[in-house]
Short mmCIF file of C-alpha atoms and ligand atoms in Angstrom, two decimals:
data_model
loop_
_atom_site.label_atom_id
_atom_site.label_comp_id
_atom_site.label_asym_id
_atom_site.label_seq_id
_atom_site.Cartn_x
_atom_site.Cartn_y
_atom_site.Cartn_z
CA UNK A 8 52.92 -34.65 149.43
CA UNK A 9 50.69 -34.61 146.34
CA UNK A 10 48.73 -38.10 146.04
CA UNK A 11 49.56 -41.09 143.74
CA UNK A 12 47.77 -40.62 140.63
CA UNK A 13 48.70 -44.28 139.08
CA UNK A 14 45.94 -46.40 138.24
CA UNK A 15 46.20 -48.95 141.17
CA UNK A 16 46.70 -45.70 143.92
CA UNK A 17 43.67 -43.80 142.67
CA UNK A 18 41.83 -47.35 142.70
CA UNK A 19 42.86 -48.17 145.87
CA UNK A 20 41.24 -45.06 147.55
CA UNK A 21 37.81 -45.28 145.62
CA UNK A 22 35.87 -45.67 148.59
CA UNK A 23 36.85 -42.69 150.05
CA UNK A 24 36.63 -40.65 146.40
CA UNK A 25 33.04 -41.77 146.31
CA UNK A 26 32.34 -40.94 149.74
CA UNK A 27 33.10 -37.62 149.40
CA UNK A 28 31.62 -37.05 146.02
CA UNK A 29 28.10 -37.42 146.94
CA UNK A 30 28.00 -36.92 150.38
CA UNK A 31 26.42 -39.97 151.66
CA UNK A 32 28.16 -43.25 153.57
CA UNK A 33 27.17 -46.65 152.26
CA UNK A 34 28.25 -48.38 154.72
CA UNK A 35 25.12 -47.69 156.58
CA UNK A 36 23.05 -49.48 154.43
CA UNK A 37 24.70 -52.51 154.35
CA UNK A 38 24.55 -55.49 156.13
CA UNK A 39 28.24 -57.06 156.08
CA UNK A 40 26.94 -60.09 153.76
CA UNK A 41 25.61 -60.19 150.47
CA UNK A 42 22.55 -57.94 151.61
CA UNK A 43 22.00 -54.06 151.61
CA UNK A 44 18.73 -52.01 152.88
CA UNK A 45 17.54 -50.71 149.45
CA UNK A 46 14.73 -49.09 150.77
CA UNK A 47 16.64 -47.11 153.59
CA UNK A 48 18.83 -46.21 150.58
CA UNK A 49 16.35 -44.73 148.45
CA UNK A 50 15.03 -43.09 151.58
CA UNK A 51 18.70 -41.35 152.22
CA UNK A 52 17.72 -39.39 148.95
CA UNK A 53 16.22 -37.00 151.35
CA UNK A 54 13.59 -35.77 148.92
CA UNK A 55 9.49 -37.27 148.70
CA UNK A 56 7.71 -37.25 145.71
CA UNK A 57 6.30 -33.51 145.65
CA UNK A 58 9.52 -32.32 146.68
CA UNK A 59 11.42 -33.76 144.18
CA UNK A 60 8.10 -32.43 141.56
CA UNK A 61 9.01 -29.15 142.68
CA UNK A 62 12.53 -29.52 142.10
CA UNK A 63 11.95 -30.40 138.62
CA UNK A 64 9.50 -27.22 138.48
CA UNK A 65 11.95 -25.09 138.90
CA UNK A 66 14.30 -26.61 135.97
CA UNK A 67 11.51 -26.91 133.39
CA UNK A 68 11.55 -30.79 133.69
CA UNK A 69 8.62 -33.21 133.24
CA UNK A 70 5.00 -32.49 132.95
CA UNK A 71 5.85 -33.87 129.36
CA UNK A 72 3.23 -34.46 126.97
CA UNK A 73 1.85 -37.97 127.14
CA UNK A 74 1.05 -38.55 122.91
CA UNK A 75 -1.45 -40.87 121.88
CA UNK A 76 -0.74 -42.70 118.75
CA UNK A 77 -3.36 -42.74 116.65
CA UNK A 78 -2.44 -43.87 113.65
CA UNK A 79 0.39 -46.82 114.50
CA UNK A 80 -2.09 -47.83 117.28
CA UNK A 81 -4.10 -48.27 113.85
CA UNK A 82 -1.93 -49.53 112.19
CA UNK A 83 -0.82 -52.27 114.74
CA UNK A 84 -4.28 -53.33 114.67
CA UNK A 85 -4.40 -54.28 111.44
CA UNK A 86 -1.74 -56.71 112.05
CA UNK A 87 -3.30 -57.97 114.97
CA UNK A 88 -6.45 -60.14 115.50
CA UNK A 89 -9.62 -59.23 115.39
CA UNK A 90 -10.50 -57.09 118.80
CA UNK A 91 -6.78 -57.21 119.50
CA UNK A 92 -4.19 -53.72 119.24
CA UNK A 93 -3.82 -51.92 122.50
CA UNK A 94 -3.69 -48.16 122.46
CA UNK A 95 -0.10 -46.56 122.70
CA UNK A 96 0.88 -44.13 123.69
CA UNK A 97 4.13 -42.40 124.43
CA UNK A 98 5.53 -39.86 126.60
CA UNK A 99 7.35 -36.98 124.84
CA UNK A 100 10.58 -36.64 127.07
CA UNK A 101 12.03 -34.90 124.23
CA UNK A 102 10.28 -32.53 125.71
CA UNK A 103 12.24 -32.24 128.92
CA UNK A 104 15.27 -29.00 128.74
CA UNK A 105 18.25 -31.36 127.16
CA UNK A 106 15.83 -33.91 125.07
CA UNK A 107 15.70 -37.09 127.33
CA UNK A 108 14.46 -38.52 130.35
CA UNK A 109 17.91 -38.11 131.85
CA UNK A 110 16.64 -34.14 132.74
CA UNK A 111 15.22 -36.23 135.33
CA UNK A 112 17.90 -37.98 136.86
CA UNK A 113 20.14 -34.84 136.34
CA UNK A 114 17.67 -32.93 137.70
CA UNK A 115 18.13 -34.32 141.75
CA UNK A 116 21.43 -35.00 141.18
CA UNK A 117 22.42 -31.36 140.37
CA UNK A 118 20.23 -29.77 142.95
CA UNK A 119 21.43 -32.14 145.60
CA UNK A 120 24.73 -30.64 144.52
CA UNK A 121 23.89 -27.06 144.65
CA UNK A 122 22.23 -27.42 148.24
CA UNK A 123 25.69 -29.36 149.34
CA UNK A 124 27.82 -26.17 148.51
CA UNK A 125 29.40 -28.37 145.60
CA UNK A 126 31.17 -26.00 142.89
CA UNK A 127 30.84 -28.63 140.23
CA UNK A 128 29.24 -31.70 139.27
CA UNK A 129 30.47 -34.84 137.55
CA UNK A 130 29.32 -37.88 135.58
CA UNK A 131 30.80 -40.90 133.42
CA UNK A 132 28.33 -41.11 130.83
CA UNK A 133 27.65 -42.80 127.14
CA UNK A 134 25.81 -39.32 126.18
CA UNK A 135 22.65 -38.45 127.09
CA UNK A 136 22.86 -38.08 130.97
CA UNK A 137 25.96 -35.72 130.29
CA UNK A 138 23.81 -33.02 128.22
CA UNK A 139 21.26 -33.65 130.90
CA UNK A 140 23.82 -32.68 133.58
CA UNK A 141 25.34 -30.31 131.87
CA UNK A 142 21.84 -28.73 131.23
CA UNK A 143 20.44 -29.14 134.77
CA UNK A 144 24.24 -27.48 136.27
CA UNK A 145 24.15 -24.54 133.92
CA UNK A 146 20.58 -23.63 134.86
CA UNK A 147 21.97 -23.94 138.69
CA UNK A 148 25.41 -22.12 137.93
CA UNK A 149 27.12 -24.95 138.54
CA UNK A 150 30.56 -26.49 136.63
CA UNK A 151 30.29 -29.74 134.63
CA UNK A 152 32.48 -32.21 133.48
CA UNK A 153 31.33 -34.74 131.09
CA UNK A 154 33.67 -38.35 131.10
CA UNK A 155 32.37 -40.01 127.47
CA UNK A 156 34.11 -43.07 126.02
CA UNK A 157 33.82 -41.70 122.49
CA UNK A 158 36.25 -43.40 119.89
CA UNK A 159 37.87 -46.59 119.46
CA UNK A 160 41.97 -46.70 119.39
CA UNK A 161 42.05 -45.31 115.91
CA UNK A 162 40.22 -42.20 116.91
CA UNK A 163 36.88 -42.82 114.99
CA UNK A 164 33.20 -41.90 116.46
CA UNK A 165 29.97 -43.36 115.84
CA UNK A 166 27.92 -40.71 114.75
CA UNK A 167 25.50 -40.73 117.56
CA UNK A 168 28.53 -40.45 120.10
CA UNK A 169 30.28 -37.16 118.96
CA UNK A 170 26.25 -35.60 118.81
CA UNK A 171 26.12 -36.14 122.17
CA UNK A 172 29.34 -35.00 122.90
CA UNK A 173 28.51 -31.99 121.10
CA UNK A 174 25.71 -31.60 123.27
CA UNK A 175 27.37 -31.88 126.49
CA UNK A 176 29.71 -29.22 125.07
CA UNK A 177 26.82 -26.65 123.58
CA UNK A 178 25.45 -26.84 127.36
CA UNK A 179 28.35 -25.73 128.67
CA UNK A 180 30.36 -28.85 130.24
CA UNK A 181 33.97 -30.03 129.73
CA UNK A 182 34.19 -32.91 127.54
CA UNK A 183 36.61 -35.51 128.46
CA UNK A 184 36.64 -37.72 125.45
CA UNK A 185 38.85 -40.73 126.10
CA UNK A 186 39.05 -44.06 123.72
CA UNK A 187 37.12 -47.88 124.66
CA UNK A 188 38.88 -48.85 127.86
CA UNK A 189 38.91 -49.61 131.31
CA UNK A 190 40.20 -46.37 132.12
CA UNK A 191 36.54 -44.71 132.42
CA UNK A 192 36.15 -45.25 136.62
CA UNK A 193 39.82 -44.46 136.83
CA UNK A 194 39.51 -40.91 135.07
CA UNK A 195 36.34 -40.16 136.67
CA UNK A 196 37.81 -41.14 139.79
CA UNK A 197 40.46 -38.95 139.38
CA UNK A 198 38.96 -35.59 138.72
CA UNK A 199 36.46 -36.51 141.49
CA UNK A 200 39.39 -36.02 143.47
CA UNK A 201 41.40 -33.42 141.65
CA UNK A 202 38.35 -30.92 141.54
CA UNK A 203 36.30 -32.10 144.62
CA UNK A 204 33.17 -32.39 142.60
CA UNK A 205 29.90 -34.28 143.70
CA UNK A 206 29.73 -37.36 141.46
CA UNK A 207 26.64 -37.08 139.34
CA UNK A 208 26.29 -40.75 139.29
CA UNK A 209 23.36 -42.02 137.07
CA UNK A 210 22.57 -44.76 139.71
CA UNK A 211 22.37 -43.09 142.71
CA UNK A 212 19.66 -42.48 144.67
CA UNK A 213 19.21 -38.75 143.39
CA UNK A 214 18.84 -39.66 140.43
CA UNK A 215 16.51 -42.71 140.85
CA UNK A 216 13.94 -40.53 142.72
CA UNK A 217 14.11 -37.97 139.52
CA UNK A 218 13.21 -40.82 137.34
CA UNK A 219 9.95 -41.88 139.68
CA UNK A 220 7.82 -38.57 138.33
CA UNK A 221 7.89 -40.00 135.74
CA UNK A 222 6.13 -43.50 136.56
CA UNK A 223 3.98 -40.63 138.81
CA UNK A 224 2.71 -38.65 135.74
CA UNK A 225 2.26 -41.68 133.21
CA UNK A 226 0.28 -43.64 135.84
CA UNK A 227 -1.82 -40.46 137.23
CA UNK A 228 -2.72 -38.92 133.95
CA UNK A 229 -3.98 -41.96 131.80
CA UNK A 230 -5.87 -43.02 134.73
CA UNK A 231 -7.13 -39.12 134.26
CA UNK A 232 -7.72 -39.67 130.55
CA UNK A 233 -8.68 -43.00 129.98
CA UNK A 234 -10.44 -44.07 133.65
CA UNK A 235 -7.82 -46.92 133.67
CA UNK A 236 -4.61 -47.82 134.40
CA UNK A 237 -1.90 -49.18 131.51
CA UNK A 238 -1.06 -52.90 131.14
CA UNK A 239 2.43 -52.49 130.55
CA UNK A 240 5.06 -49.68 130.80
CA UNK A 241 7.19 -50.24 127.65
CA UNK A 242 10.50 -48.70 128.79
CA UNK A 243 14.04 -49.09 127.02
CA UNK A 244 16.41 -50.37 129.12
CA UNK A 245 20.35 -50.21 129.25
CA UNK A 246 21.75 -49.69 132.83
CA UNK A 247 18.26 -49.86 134.76
CA UNK A 248 17.67 -46.32 136.31
CA UNK A 249 14.41 -45.88 133.56
CA UNK A 250 12.58 -49.18 134.40
CA UNK A 251 13.38 -48.54 138.18
CA UNK A 252 12.25 -45.40 139.07
CA UNK A 253 9.16 -45.62 136.40
CA UNK A 254 8.22 -48.97 138.35
CA UNK A 255 8.11 -47.38 141.74
CA UNK A 256 6.02 -44.16 139.84
CA UNK A 257 3.55 -46.02 138.60
CA UNK A 258 3.30 -48.18 142.12
CA UNK A 259 3.29 -44.78 144.20
CA UNK A 260 0.58 -43.74 142.12
CA UNK A 261 -2.10 -46.91 142.19
CA UNK A 262 -0.53 -48.91 139.62
CA UNK A 263 1.08 -51.64 140.78
CA UNK A 264 -0.29 -54.36 138.42
CA UNK A 265 1.20 -52.28 135.84
CA UNK A 266 3.48 -54.94 133.61
CA UNK A 267 6.91 -53.28 133.19
CA UNK A 268 8.58 -54.89 129.96
CA UNK A 269 12.48 -54.17 129.89
CA UNK A 270 13.36 -53.51 125.97
CA UNK A 271 16.90 -53.46 123.93
CA UNK A 272 18.52 -53.37 121.09
CA UNK A 273 19.66 -57.08 120.44
CA UNK A 274 23.38 -57.06 119.87
CA UNK A 275 24.29 -60.54 120.72
CA UNK A 276 28.09 -60.92 119.55
CA UNK A 277 29.10 -57.73 120.14
CA UNK A 278 31.20 -56.73 122.57
CA UNK A 279 30.90 -53.29 124.25
CA UNK A 280 34.86 -53.46 125.68
CA UNK A 281 36.15 -54.18 121.99
CA UNK A 282 37.86 -51.55 120.20
CA UNK A 283 37.67 -53.74 117.47
CA UNK A 284 34.24 -53.96 118.14
CA UNK A 285 33.04 -50.09 119.21
CA UNK A 286 31.32 -48.68 116.02
CA UNK A 287 30.47 -52.23 114.54
CA UNK A 288 26.56 -51.01 116.20
CA UNK A 289 24.59 -48.50 115.27
CA UNK A 290 22.94 -47.40 118.80
CA UNK A 291 24.89 -46.89 121.75
CA UNK A 292 22.70 -47.29 124.50
CA UNK A 293 19.54 -49.33 125.43
CA UNK A 294 21.13 -52.64 123.94
CA UNK A 295 21.97 -55.74 125.79
CA UNK A 296 25.30 -55.16 126.03
CA UNK A 297 24.36 -52.37 128.44
CA UNK A 298 20.67 -53.98 129.63
CA UNK A 299 22.13 -58.15 130.22
CA UNK A 300 25.45 -57.12 132.72
CA UNK A 301 23.90 -54.75 134.40
CA UNK A 302 20.74 -57.03 134.91
CA UNK A 303 23.22 -59.84 136.49
CA UNK A 304 25.78 -57.31 138.72
CA UNK A 305 23.62 -53.97 138.81
CA UNK A 306 26.38 -52.52 141.53
CA UNK A 307 29.40 -52.47 139.30
CA UNK A 308 29.20 -48.75 138.26
CA UNK A 309 30.60 -45.70 139.82
CA UNK A 310 29.23 -45.81 143.20
CA UNK A 311 29.05 -49.10 145.86
CA UNK A 312 25.20 -49.90 145.47
CA UNK A 313 23.16 -49.07 142.28
CA UNK A 314 19.81 -47.49 142.99
CA UNK A 315 18.34 -49.09 139.47
CA UNK A 316 17.92 -52.30 140.25
CA UNK A 317 16.60 -53.87 136.78
CA UNK A 318 15.78 -57.35 137.86
CA UNK A 319 13.84 -56.10 140.98
CA UNK A 320 11.31 -54.28 138.86
CA UNK A 321 11.14 -56.11 135.12
CA UNK A 322 8.06 -58.46 134.46
CA UNK A 323 9.20 -58.73 131.02
CA UNK A 324 12.07 -58.29 129.19
CA UNK A 325 12.36 -58.08 125.44
CA UNK A 326 14.53 -57.69 122.75
CA UNK A 327 13.84 -56.32 118.89
CA UNK A 328 16.80 -55.18 116.43
CA UNK A 329 19.10 -52.17 115.19
CA UNK A 330 16.79 -52.14 112.10
CA UNK A 331 13.16 -52.52 113.51
CA UNK A 332 14.10 -49.53 115.60
CA UNK A 333 15.14 -47.55 112.18
CA UNK A 334 12.56 -48.22 110.59
CA UNK A 335 10.20 -47.57 113.37
CA UNK A 336 11.74 -43.75 114.15
CA UNK A 337 10.65 -43.29 110.58
CA UNK A 338 7.07 -44.80 110.74
CA UNK A 339 7.22 -42.32 114.01
CA UNK A 340 7.83 -39.58 111.82
CA UNK A 341 5.99 -39.89 108.57
CA UNK A 342 2.40 -41.29 110.94
CA UNK A 343 2.28 -39.47 114.20
CA UNK A 344 3.98 -36.63 112.81
CA UNK A 345 7.04 -36.45 115.45
CA UNK A 346 10.79 -36.90 114.83
CA UNK A 347 12.51 -38.82 117.76
CA UNK A 348 15.32 -40.36 118.37
CA UNK A 349 16.66 -43.87 118.59
CA UNK A 350 17.10 -44.18 122.64
CA UNK A 351 12.46 -44.28 122.58
CA UNK A 352 11.99 -45.63 119.52
CA UNK A 353 13.37 -49.03 121.08
CA UNK A 354 10.77 -48.90 123.36
CA UNK A 355 8.38 -48.35 120.20
CA UNK A 356 9.64 -50.91 118.04
CA UNK A 357 8.81 -53.60 121.03
CA UNK A 358 5.64 -52.03 121.73
CA UNK A 359 4.34 -52.18 118.02
CA UNK A 360 3.94 -56.24 118.66
CA UNK A 361 3.46 -56.54 121.90
CA UNK A 362 0.14 -54.03 121.42
CA UNK A 363 -0.97 -56.70 119.21
CA UNK A 364 -1.20 -59.43 122.05
CA UNK A 365 -3.80 -57.09 124.21
CA UNK A 366 -7.16 -56.39 123.48
CA UNK A 367 -7.98 -53.13 122.24
CA UNK A 368 -9.31 -51.29 125.03
CA UNK A 369 -5.91 -51.81 126.99
CA UNK A 370 -3.55 -49.51 127.37
CA UNK A 371 0.52 -49.97 126.31
CA UNK A 372 2.52 -46.87 126.94
CA UNK A 373 5.93 -46.34 125.92
CA UNK A 374 7.61 -44.33 128.40
CA UNK A 375 9.80 -42.05 126.75
CA UNK A 376 11.20 -40.23 123.07
CA UNK A 377 14.23 -38.47 122.99
CA UNK A 378 15.59 -36.18 120.91
CA UNK A 379 17.14 -36.91 117.74
CA UNK A 380 19.84 -34.60 115.15
CA UNK A 381 22.62 -34.75 113.58
CA UNK A 382 24.63 -37.99 114.44
CA UNK A 383 21.35 -39.37 115.41
CA UNK A 384 19.32 -39.68 112.24
CA UNK A 385 19.21 -42.38 110.62
CA UNK A 386 21.08 -40.88 107.94
CA UNK A 387 24.65 -40.70 109.59
CA UNK A 388 24.18 -44.07 111.13
CA UNK A 389 23.65 -46.07 108.05
CA UNK A 390 26.02 -44.12 106.16
CA UNK A 391 28.53 -45.05 109.31
CA UNK A 392 27.15 -48.71 109.16
CA UNK A 393 27.98 -49.11 105.73
CA UNK A 394 31.44 -47.28 105.78
CA UNK A 395 32.49 -50.10 108.58
CA UNK A 396 31.43 -52.88 106.64
CA UNK A 397 27.83 -53.38 107.16
CA UNK A 398 24.55 -54.85 105.27
CA UNK A 399 22.25 -53.23 105.23
CA UNK A 400 18.94 -54.97 103.33
CA UNK A 401 15.17 -55.16 103.43
CA UNK A 402 14.15 -58.73 105.38
CA UNK A 403 13.40 -60.16 108.22
CA UNK A 404 14.96 -58.95 111.20
CA UNK A 405 13.75 -62.54 113.69
CA UNK A 406 15.79 -64.69 111.03
CA UNK A 407 18.66 -62.40 108.94
CA UNK A 408 19.85 -59.97 111.65
CA UNK A 409 23.27 -60.16 112.66
CA UNK A 410 24.34 -57.40 115.32
CA UNK A 411 28.20 -56.49 113.60
CA UNK A 412 27.89 -57.97 110.50
CA UNK A 413 24.57 -56.41 109.40
CA UNK A 414 21.35 -54.28 109.68
CA UNK A 415 17.85 -55.52 108.54
CA UNK A 416 14.97 -53.04 107.33
CA UNK A 417 12.02 -54.89 107.67
CA UNK A 418 10.49 -56.12 104.75
CA UNK A 419 7.30 -56.19 105.85
CA UNK A 420 5.15 -54.95 109.07
CA UNK A 421 4.42 -58.30 110.06
CA UNK A 422 8.50 -58.71 110.77
CA UNK A 423 7.91 -56.71 114.32
CA UNK A 424 8.66 -59.59 116.52
CA UNK A 425 10.06 -58.76 119.68
CA UNK A 426 11.62 -61.68 121.98
CA UNK A 427 11.38 -62.59 125.22
CA UNK A 428 14.98 -62.48 126.91
CA UNK A 429 15.38 -64.98 129.34
CA UNK A 430 15.07 -63.44 132.47
CA UNK A 431 14.58 -66.41 134.63
CA UNK A 432 18.25 -67.51 133.34
CA UNK A 433 19.47 -63.46 134.75
CA UNK A 434 17.86 -63.99 137.85
CA UNK A 435 19.71 -67.43 138.59
CA UNK A 436 23.06 -66.19 137.17
CA UNK A 437 23.14 -62.90 139.63
CA UNK A 438 21.42 -65.14 142.55
CA UNK A 439 25.33 -67.42 141.76
CA UNK A 440 27.12 -64.08 141.13
CA UNK A 441 26.51 -62.14 144.46
CA UNK A 442 27.24 -65.68 147.08
CA UNK A 443 30.15 -66.53 144.73
CA UNK A 444 31.35 -62.52 145.43
CA UNK A 445 30.60 -63.42 148.88
CA UNK A 446 34.34 -65.48 149.18
CA UNK A 447 32.39 -68.62 150.03
CA UNK A 448 30.39 -67.21 153.27
CA UNK A 449 27.00 -68.73 153.61
CA UNK A 450 24.28 -66.74 152.98
CA UNK A 451 22.26 -65.56 155.59
CA UNK A 452 18.75 -65.27 156.11
CA UNK A 453 18.97 -61.22 155.72
CA UNK A 454 21.13 -62.22 152.22
CA UNK A 455 18.28 -64.83 151.08
CA UNK A 456 15.53 -62.66 151.37
CA UNK A 457 17.50 -59.67 149.64
CA UNK A 458 17.78 -61.97 146.58
CA UNK A 459 14.75 -62.93 147.14
CA UNK A 460 13.82 -59.18 146.55
CA UNK A 461 16.41 -58.14 144.22
CA UNK A 462 15.25 -60.47 141.64
CA UNK A 463 11.40 -60.50 142.30
CA UNK A 464 11.35 -64.16 143.24
CA UNK A 465 10.47 -65.38 147.06
CA UNK A 466 13.45 -67.41 149.55
CA UNK A 467 12.76 -70.45 148.36
CA UNK A 468 13.19 -69.56 144.39
CA UNK A 469 16.67 -68.47 145.53
CA UNK A 470 17.64 -71.51 147.86
CA UNK A 471 16.51 -73.99 144.95
CA UNK A 472 19.08 -71.98 142.57
CA UNK A 473 22.03 -72.36 145.27
CA UNK A 474 21.22 -76.05 145.61
CA UNK A 475 21.39 -76.64 142.66
CA UNK A 476 24.35 -75.10 142.02
CA UNK A 477 26.03 -76.45 144.81
CA UNK A 478 26.55 -72.55 146.72
CA UNK A 479 24.01 -73.89 149.65
C1 PLP B 2 17.40 -41.63 126.01
C2 PLP B 2 17.89 -42.16 126.98
N1 PLP B 2 16.04 -43.64 127.03
C3 PLP B 2 16.66 -44.77 127.81
C4 PLP B 2 18.11 -44.97 128.28
C5 PLP B 2 18.15 -46.14 129.32
O1 PLP B 2 17.75 -46.17 130.33
P1 PLP B 2 18.86 -46.93 131.26
O2 PLP B 2 20.13 -46.83 131.32
O3 PLP B 2 18.02 -46.47 132.99
O4 PLP B 2 18.29 -47.91 131.27
C6 PLP B 2 18.82 -44.23 128.01
C7 PLP B 2 20.35 -44.36 128.96
O5 PLP B 2 21.49 -44.38 128.22
C8 PLP B 2 18.60 -42.98 127.56
O6 PLP B 2 19.78 -42.16 126.79
#
């Protein structure tokens, strides 16, 4: 008898579908309450760092250039106190086959699908990752389906999203284009069930193992070239894979003390799942609409437990604005001669002001660039924003930026000022939510230790949060 395909029936089979589609049984990591064995999950990917490097080499992923941004560094020094203004480097991840660091993630997921004998791979993603999966699948001779939220209910799509859909199709994937809403997860599950394809989830340990090479390459190359470790690695942050993989890779080459800085565009006030606000933003990744919910509830994705756990690894979370990122995009092209897309320039906009807080002899690494073109360009972005009633002007982004209402291009370079988001608030929120989700059962000692590790705090901190909230 055919299986019922209504929403509730498919959702009810989600555990079974996910298990089959990933070839991984998550129950082996669970403790039965809040805690799960994170390191065991990471080991379950089954490839050590050298094997990951070898797999990536087969499809031309990784070993991207590490560029020193000499002119932008010189400019940052002009705005810093004497003796300040760290050297700014960027890892040119746009040089990966599909044009972003997401190739690192997709390379291991697709290699695993091939090894296990799946006919194809499937991923739910807002974009760059889809192109990466499509590209890796093409190289390994697998089929690819990408499920993407592209449009509002009027069928209107943000130019960057449309560009990302185009790129996935150009690389041979079938793209299931959806309007914004809750059907993304349902469609993804239902397609995995119907096709029997591998779930190339962004959040699996396979994907995360792939990102570790990024941190490893950065740490090793900075040490070799400059004889010191980077002080900061600034990672554009949405779902936390970049932050997690980079931090783990840096630790694997002895750079445990490099500060991991998550960087997002502040879109406070815009609701990501809102049909009317979907097209009011000029960026489609690396913003707080993804970053804040993922920090507080990393396990809300398309697999039972996410391998990306941002609060474990982020030392600081800083935000910038759409106008600063657009300005930085042009600055990078004009001063450094490389034209790259908005995601990497989010971290770069933050790095420009963070560098000014560090002495000149220190090193700050922006962990990526991404490809640009078509709808990712500033011009279509600004035209689309204007058509949607967004005011565009020069001014002071820190004082005037209102997401969904305006885009403020900085009047002066001293106006690049990233802001620290309240990580402590996110840690507390995450701890309380985890306990509330456990339906009133008292946290065990193992749970307390897990929550301390998951928030990069200690058991005392976790206990205090729970006692203050009356949850212990
Ligand atoms: C090019 C690029 N950089 C950075 C990010 C953010 O990475 P993560 O979602 O792992 O935090 C994304 C994710 O969507 C991306 O496509």
